[in-house]
Amino acid sequence: MENEYEFELLYEGKAKKVYKYNDYELLIEFKDDVTAFNGVKKNNIVNKGKINKKISSHFFELLNQEGMNTHYIRDYDDKAFIAKWTNLIPLEVIVRNYAAGSFCKRYGVPKGYKFDFPLVEFSLKNDELKDPMITKEAILLLKITSKEILEDIISISKKVNKILSDYLEKVGIILVDYKLEFGLSKENNQLLLIDEISPDTCRFWDAKTMESFDKDVYREDKGDLITAYTEILGRLKI
Ligand code: UDP
């Protein structure tokens, strides 16, 4: 398919396209494609990209206001934003407040079990290897990043958890778990929170009914994805 923007396409992933906007900035386009189970299940869902862009921009703006360093600069249009260009650290940081998804499968724990403290886990970002879990020690041994940066990543991930969980609680939503990614800015090597924060990468449950408003609706064929994602837009009043 033709590219939407006139800029140079640097990378196309499962849910986003990344273009060179200038020497230090990227344009990040949110696609309507949705995938699950490492790309085994695939669909195109009209408007998903716009909704995820809107939710991601909103959360990044909130985090920027709260003093977190993120790659988000400003919106470009209704499907894309401008972000600082970073060299990506190939880790997926998973933060969990309640048991769900692969955690339940791994340990045989019932879905919805509430943790006494947030759990921070890591996966190696590698499609061929199917993003295997990795320990902190293995991250350091394989020199994926330094000890200092890894410690910063963990402390930032916990701060983000507090900011987002408290914010969502006020609108009746439980932040169950989510995935974060980090990069080092091309301009000055600053550690930045990158990628997206959307119902594709977080689990959001209604605080009363435990109904999902996230990609589990698609993974588990539980209903209409756009209806679920639009519920988040409504709760956030955006
Ligand atoms: N997640 C993600 N991308 C991934 C893996 C996980 O965004 O490649 C998110 C997922 O949406 C959920 C959280 O990280 O909010 C924890 O996912 P889990 O490890 O339970 O895996 P899943 O059940 O998604 O396979």
mmCIF file of C-alpha atoms and ligand atoms in Angstrom:
data_model
loop_
_atom_site.group_PDB
_atom_site.id
_atom_site.type_symbol
_atom_site.label_atom_id
_atom_site.label_comp_id
_atom_site.label_asym_id
_atom_site.label_seq_id
_atom_site.Cartn_x
_atom_site.Cartn_y
_atom_site.Cartn_z
ATOM 1 C CA MET A 1 0.000 0.000 0.000
ATOM 2 C CA GLU A 2 1.121 3.582 -0.738
ATOM 3 C CA ASN A 3 2.670 5.433 2.156
ATOM 4 C CA GLU A 4 0.491 8.131 3.633
ATOM 5 C CA TYR A 5 3.256 10.705 4.155
ATOM 6 C CA GLU A 6 5.925 12.191 1.883
ATOM 7 C CA PHE A 7 8.699 11.603 4.436
ATOM 8 C CA GLU A 8 11.249 8.789 4.208
ATOM 9 C CA LEU A 9 9.857 5.561 5.693
ATOM 10 C CA LEU A 10 12.453 4.204 8.124
ATOM 11 C CA TYR A 11 10.573 1.291 9.635
ATOM 12 C CA GLU A 12 7.226 -0.443 9.445
ATOM 13 C CA GLY A 13 6.069 -2.495 12.400
ATOM 14 C CA LYS A 14 2.870 -4.410 13.096
ATOM 15 C CA ALA A 15 0.913 -1.384 14.320
ATOM 16 C CA LYS A 16 2.981 1.677 13.360
ATOM 17 C CA LYS A 17 5.062 3.238 10.605
ATOM 18 C CA VAL A 18 8.024 5.427 11.459
ATOM 19 C CA TYR A 19 9.208 8.178 9.096
ATOM 20 C CA LYS A 20 12.163 10.575 9.220
ATOM 21 C CA TYR A 21 10.694 14.029 9.942
ATOM 22 C CA ASN A 22 14.067 15.753 10.310
ATOM 23 C CA ASP A 23 17.542 14.909 11.648
ATOM 24 C CA TYR A 24 16.344 14.597 15.240
ATOM 25 C CA GLU A 25 12.621 13.960 14.923
ATOM 26 C CA LEU A 26 10.372 11.160 13.701
ATOM 27 C CA LEU A 27 6.796 11.073 12.481
ATOM 28 C CA ILE A 28 4.969 8.105 13.980
ATOM 29 C CA GLU A 29 1.867 6.904 12.145
ATOM 30 C CA PHE A 30 -0.642 4.630 13.865
ATOM 31 C CA LYS A 31 -1.964 1.935 11.523
ATOM 32 C CA ASP A 32 -5.376 0.304 11.548
ATOM 33 C CA ASP A 33 -3.763 -3.161 11.561
ATOM 34 C CA VAL A 34 -4.194 -5.229 14.685
ATOM 35 C CA THR A 35 -2.297 -8.433 15.463
ATOM 36 C CA ALA A 36 -2.174 -10.896 18.333
ATOM 37 C CA PHE A 37 -0.227 -14.027 19.273
ATOM 38 C CA ASN A 38 2.987 -12.793 17.608
ATOM 39 C CA GLY A 39 1.229 -11.881 14.387
ATOM 40 C CA VAL A 40 -0.660 -15.192 13.971
ATOM 41 C CA LYS A 41 -4.033 -13.410 14.229
ATOM 42 C CA LYS A 42 -4.289 -10.316 11.989
ATOM 43 C CA ASN A 43 -6.987 -7.860 10.971
ATOM 44 C CA ASN A 44 -7.479 -4.337 9.713
ATOM 45 C CA ILE A 45 -9.918 -2.355 11.819
ATOM 46 C CA VAL A 46 -10.925 1.046 10.466
ATOM 47 C CA ASN A 47 -10.236 3.920 12.908
ATOM 48 C CA LYS A 48 -8.144 1.863 15.341
ATOM 49 C CA GLY A 49 -5.038 3.893 14.416
ATOM 50 C CA LYS A 50 -6.704 7.243 15.091
ATOM 51 C CA ILE A 51 -8.063 6.099 18.449
ATOM 52 C CA ASN A 52 -4.721 4.692 19.594
ATOM 53 C CA LYS A 53 -2.895 7.848 18.468
ATOM 54 C CA LYS A 54 -5.313 9.965 20.484
ATOM 55 C CA ILE A 55 -5.016 7.866 23.644
ATOM 56 C CA SER A 56 -1.215 7.612 23.350
ATOM 57 C CA SER A 57 -0.801 11.365 22.825
ATOM 58 C CA HIS A 58 -3.017 12.020 25.843
ATOM 59 C CA PHE A 59 -0.993 9.734 28.137
ATOM 60 C CA PHE A 60 2.352 11.068 26.859
ATOM 61 C CA GLU A 61 1.173 14.662 27.425
ATOM 62 C CA LEU A 62 0.152 13.743 30.964
ATOM 63 C CA LEU A 63 3.517 12.074 31.624
ATOM 64 C CA ASN A 64 5.435 15.020 30.127
ATOM 65 C CA GLN A 65 3.478 17.362 32.415
ATOM 66 C CA GLU A 66 4.363 15.157 35.374
ATOM 67 C CA GLY A 67 8.072 15.556 34.580
ATOM 68 C CA MET A 68 8.677 12.204 32.867
ATOM 69 C CA ASN A 69 10.916 12.322 29.801
ATOM 70 C CA THR A 70 9.054 10.899 26.815
ATOM 71 C CA HIS A 71 9.677 11.005 23.083
ATOM 72 C CA TYR A 72 6.340 12.707 22.395
ATOM 73 C CA ILE A 73 6.598 16.295 21.097
ATOM 74 C CA ARG A 74 3.260 17.168 19.453
ATOM 75 C CA ASP A 75 0.474 15.820 17.311
ATOM 76 C CA TYR A 76 0.939 15.996 13.534
ATOM 77 C CA ASP A 77 -2.572 15.040 12.434
ATOM 78 C CA ASP A 78 -5.275 12.618 13.575
ATOM 79 C CA LYS A 79 -3.177 9.482 12.882
ATOM 80 C CA ALA A 80 0.375 10.625 13.605
ATOM 81 C CA PHE A 81 2.538 12.456 16.109
ATOM 82 C CA ILE A 82 6.037 13.937 16.049
ATOM 83 C CA ALA A 83 8.523 12.347 18.443
ATOM 84 C CA LYS A 84 12.159 12.697 19.366
ATOM 85 C CA TRP A 85 14.327 10.271 17.382
ATOM 86 C CA THR A 86 15.909 7.679 19.669
ATOM 87 C CA ASN A 87 18.078 4.620 19.429
ATOM 88 C CA LEU A 88 15.780 1.954 20.760
ATOM 89 C CA ILE A 89 16.823 -0.274 23.675
ATOM 90 C CA PRO A 90 15.591 -3.735 22.565
ATOM 91 C CA LEU A 91 13.555 -4.485 25.691
ATOM 92 C CA GLU A 92 9.859 -4.655 26.464
ATOM 93 C CA VAL A 93 9.252 -3.596 30.042
ATOM 94 C CA ILE A 94 6.088 -5.208 31.383
ATOM 95 C CA VAL A 95 4.537 -3.735 34.512
ATOM 96 C CA ARG A 96 1.788 -5.681 36.243
ATOM 97 C CA ASN A 97 -0.607 -4.668 39.016
ATOM 98 C CA TYR A 98 -2.991 -7.632 38.644
ATOM 99 C CA ALA A 99 -2.494 -11.128 37.216
ATOM 100 C CA ALA A 100 -3.584 -11.475 33.582
ATOM 101 C CA GLY A 101 -2.447 -12.878 30.233
ATOM 102 C CA SER A 102 0.850 -14.702 30.107
ATOM 103 C CA PHE A 103 1.423 -14.307 33.864
ATOM 104 C CA CYS A 104 -1.664 -16.438 34.591
ATOM 105 C CA LYS A 105 -0.584 -19.064 32.047
ATOM 106 C CA ARG A 106 2.964 -19.173 33.374
ATOM 107 C CA TYR A 107 2.129 -19.575 37.052
ATOM 108 C CA GLY A 108 -1.431 -20.981 37.025
ATOM 109 C CA VAL A 109 -2.738 -17.955 38.931
ATOM 110 C CA PRO A 110 -6.379 -16.843 38.519
ATOM 111 C CA LYS A 111 -6.965 -13.767 36.361
ATOM 112 C CA GLY A 112 -7.529 -10.653 38.468
ATOM 113 C CA TYR A 113 -5.321 -11.671 41.418
ATOM 114 C CA LYS A 114 -4.203 -8.328 42.877
ATOM 115 C CA PHE A 115 -0.491 -7.865 43.549
ATOM 116 C CA ASP A 116 0.838 -6.320 46.789
ATOM 117 C CA PHE A 117 3.313 -4.275 44.733
ATOM 118 C CA PRO A 118 3.826 -3.682 41.005
ATOM 119 C CA LEU A 119 5.839 -6.353 39.243
ATOM 120 C CA VAL A 120 8.360 -5.214 36.618
ATOM 121 C CA GLU A 121 9.418 -7.860 34.080
ATOM 122 C CA PHE A 122 11.452 -7.745 30.860
ATOM 123 C CA SER A 123 11.250 -9.365 27.448
ATOM 124 C CA LEU A 124 13.881 -9.185 24.762
ATOM 125 C CA LYS A 125 12.433 -7.387 21.741
ATOM 126 C CA ASN A 126 13.078 -9.973 19.046
ATOM 127 C CA ASP A 127 10.291 -11.180 16.732
ATOM 128 C CA GLU A 128 12.259 -14.234 15.534
ATOM 129 C CA LEU A 129 12.755 -15.442 19.104
ATOM 130 C CA LYS A 130 9.161 -14.408 19.956
ATOM 131 C CA ASP A 131 10.180 -11.815 22.576
ATOM 132 C CA PRO A 132 11.492 -14.216 25.277
ATOM 133 C CA MET A 133 11.454 -13.143 28.915
ATOM 134 C CA ILE A 134 14.861 -12.021 30.144
ATOM 135 C CA THR A 135 16.275 -11.456 33.630
ATOM 136 C CA LYS A 136 18.059 -8.290 34.755
ATOM 137 C CA GLU A 137 21.324 -10.241 35.033
ATOM 138 C CA ALA A 138 21.027 -11.559 31.467
ATOM 139 C CA ILE A 139 20.322 -8.005 30.223
ATOM 140 C CA LEU A 140 23.599 -6.872 31.801
ATOM 141 C CA LEU A 141 25.599 -9.943 30.712
ATOM 142 C CA LEU A 142 24.430 -9.525 27.117
ATOM 143 C CA LYS A 143 25.247 -5.787 27.373
ATOM 144 C CA ILE A 144 21.783 -4.822 26.147
ATOM 145 C CA THR A 145 22.073 -1.738 28.342
ATOM 146 C CA SER A 146 24.113 -0.504 31.328
ATOM 147 C CA LYS A 147 23.289 -1.084 35.001
ATOM 148 C CA GLU A 148 22.610 2.649 35.493
ATOM 149 C CA ILE A 149 20.208 2.836 32.579
ATOM 150 C CA LEU A 150 18.474 -0.389 33.639
ATOM 151 C CA GLU A 151 17.947 1.028 37.135
ATOM 152 C CA ASP A 152 16.568 4.254 35.637
ATOM 153 C CA ILE A 153 14.230 2.223 33.411
ATOM 154 C CA ILE A 154 12.859 0.382 36.450
ATOM 155 C CA SER A 155 12.349 3.521 38.523
ATOM 156 C CA ILE A 156 10.730 5.415 35.613
ATOM 157 C CA SER A 157 8.446 2.428 34.907
ATOM 158 C CA LYS A 158 7.250 2.472 38.531
ATOM 159 C CA LYS A 159 6.655 6.256 38.463
ATOM 160 C CA VAL A 160 4.701 5.905 35.225
ATOM 161 C CA ASN A 161 2.663 3.175 36.899
ATOM 162 C CA LYS A 162 1.724 5.456 39.790
ATOM 163 C CA ILE A 163 0.822 8.383 37.512
ATOM 164 C CA LEU A 164 -1.268 6.332 35.085
ATOM 165 C CA SER A 165 -2.931 4.077 37.703
ATOM 166 C CA ASP A 166 -4.011 7.063 39.841
ATOM 167 C CA TYR A 167 -5.256 8.945 36.781
ATOM 168 C CA LEU A 168 -7.260 6.002 35.456
ATOM 169 C CA GLU A 169 -8.676 5.127 38.877
ATOM 170 C CA LYS A 170 -10.434 8.520 38.885
ATOM 171 C CA VAL A 171 -12.355 7.511 35.752
ATOM 172 C CA GLY A 172 -13.238 4.040 37.014
ATOM 173 C CA ILE A 173 -10.553 2.113 35.183
ATOM 174 C CA ILE A 174 -8.029 -0.345 36.575
ATOM 175 C CA LEU A 175 -4.598 -0.362 34.932
ATOM 176 C CA VAL A 176 -4.002 -4.120 35.042
ATOM 177 C CA ASP A 177 -0.703 -4.321 33.160
ATOM 178 C CA TYR A 178 1.113 -2.696 30.268
ATOM 179 C CA LYS A 179 4.246 -2.669 28.153
ATOM 180 C CA LEU A 180 6.750 0.187 27.920
ATOM 181 C CA GLU A 181 9.710 0.740 25.635
ATOM 182 C CA PHE A 182 12.700 3.046 26.045
ATOM 183 C CA GLY A 183 15.280 4.678 23.807
ATOM 184 C CA LEU A 184 18.251 7.053 23.993
ATOM 185 C CA SER A 185 17.696 10.330 22.171
ATOM 186 C CA LYS A 186 19.771 10.827 19.047
ATOM 187 C CA GLU A 187 20.278 14.487 19.954
ATOM 188 C CA ASN A 188 21.743 14.105 23.457
ATOM 189 C CA ASN A 189 21.512 10.437 24.563
ATOM 190 C CA GLN A 190 18.773 11.205 27.102
ATOM 191 C CA LEU A 191 16.765 8.174 28.263
ATOM 192 C CA LEU A 192 13.211 8.575 26.946
ATOM 193 C CA LEU A 193 9.982 6.636 27.218
ATOM 194 C CA ILE A 194 9.043 5.822 23.604
ATOM 195 C CA ASP A 195 6.574 3.820 21.473
ATOM 196 C CA GLU A 196 2.875 4.042 22.450
ATOM 197 C CA ILE A 197 0.614 3.771 25.483
ATOM 198 C CA SER A 198 -2.718 2.541 24.179
ATOM 199 C CA PRO A 199 -5.311 -0.235 24.544
ATOM 200 C CA ASP A 200 -3.048 -2.281 22.228
ATOM 201 C CA THR A 201 -0.282 -2.226 24.842
ATOM 202 C CA CYS A 202 -2.160 -1.951 28.147
ATOM 203 C CA ARG A 203 -4.912 -3.914 29.852
ATOM 204 C CA PHE A 204 -7.705 -1.635 31.053
ATOM 205 C CA TRP A 205 -10.578 -3.082 33.114
ATOM 206 C CA ASP A 206 -13.756 -1.407 34.277
ATOM 207 C CA ALA A 207 -13.320 -1.040 38.051
ATOM 208 C CA LYS A 208 -16.871 -2.273 38.750
ATOM 209 C CA THR A 209 -17.511 -4.991 36.172
ATOM 210 C CA MET A 210 -13.910 -6.018 35.296
ATOM 211 C CA GLU A 211 -14.927 -5.728 31.621
ATOM 212 C CA SER A 212 -11.929 -5.308 29.278
ATOM 213 C CA PHE A 213 -11.493 -2.154 27.176
ATOM 214 C CA ASP A 214 -8.288 -3.286 25.453
ATOM 215 C CA LYS A 215 -6.795 -5.737 22.973
ATOM 216 C CA ASP A 216 -8.056 -8.739 24.982
ATOM 217 C CA VAL A 217 -11.429 -7.981 23.334
ATOM 218 C CA TYR A 218 -9.718 -8.891 20.047
ATOM 219 C CA ARG A 219 -7.415 -11.626 21.370
ATOM 220 C CA GLU A 220 -10.342 -13.457 22.985
ATOM 221 C CA ASP A 221 -13.110 -12.481 20.493
ATOM 222 C CA LYS A 222 -15.057 -10.803 23.299
ATOM 223 C CA GLY A 223 -16.806 -8.169 21.179
ATOM 224 C CA ASP A 224 -16.148 -5.093 19.095
ATOM 225 C CA LEU A 225 -12.660 -3.598 19.445
ATOM 226 C CA ILE A 226 -13.711 -0.094 18.363
ATOM 227 C CA THR A 227 -16.542 -0.011 20.930
ATOM 228 C CA ALA A 228 -14.091 -1.034 23.680
ATOM 229 C CA TYR A 229 -11.370 1.444 22.659
ATOM 230 C CA THR A 230 -13.957 4.233 22.273
ATOM 231 C CA GLU A 231 -15.012 3.617 25.887
ATOM 232 C CA ILE A 232 -11.470 4.674 26.917
ATOM 233 C CA LEU A 233 -11.771 7.872 24.837
ATOM 234 C CA GLY A 234 -15.052 8.594 26.625
ATOM 235 C CA ARG A 235 -13.671 7.976 30.110
ATOM 236 C CA LEU A 236 -10.670 10.203 29.361
ATOM 237 C CA LYS A 237 -13.009 12.819 27.863
ATOM 238 C CA ILE A 238 -10.836 13.226 24.755
HETATM 239 N N1 UDP B 1 2.197 -6.429 25.638
HETATM 240 C C1 UDP B 1 2.453 -5.680 24.499
HETATM 241 N N2 UDP B 1 3.247 -6.207 23.519
HETATM 242 C C2 UDP B 1 3.817 -7.431 23.610
HETATM 243 C C3 UDP B 1 3.559 -8.199 24.763
HETATM 244 C C4 UDP B 1 2.744 -7.669 25.764
HETATM 245 O O1 UDP B 1 1.984 -4.551 24.375
HETATM 246 O O2 UDP B 1 4.538 -7.845 22.681
HETATM 247 C C5 UDP B 1 1.341 -5.886 26.702
HETATM 248 C C6 UDP B 1 -0.016 -6.562 26.748
HETATM 249 O O3 UDP B 1 -0.971 -5.860 25.976
HETATM 250 C C7 UDP B 1 -0.356 -6.525 28.209
HETATM 251 C C8 UDP B 1 1.007 -6.561 28.914
HETATM 252 O O4 UDP B 1 1.946 -6.140 27.940
HETATM 253 O O5 UDP B 1 -0.997 -5.294 28.539
HETATM 254 C C9 UDP B 1 1.354 -7.920 29.462
HETATM 255 O O6 UDP B 1 1.215 -8.867 28.445
HETATM 256 P P1 UDP B 1 1.404 -10.429 28.732
HETATM 257 O O7 UDP B 1 2.827 -10.681 29.086
HETATM 258 O O8 UDP B 1 0.387 -10.884 29.692
HETATM 259 O O9 UDP B 1 1.253 -11.106 27.334
HETATM 260 P P2 UDP B 1 -0.014 -11.404 26.428
HETATM 261 O O10 UDP B 1 -1.086 -11.923 27.306
HETATM 262 O O11 UDP B 1 -0.313 -10.075 25.791
HETATM 263 O O12 UDP B 1 0.541 -12.406 25.469
#
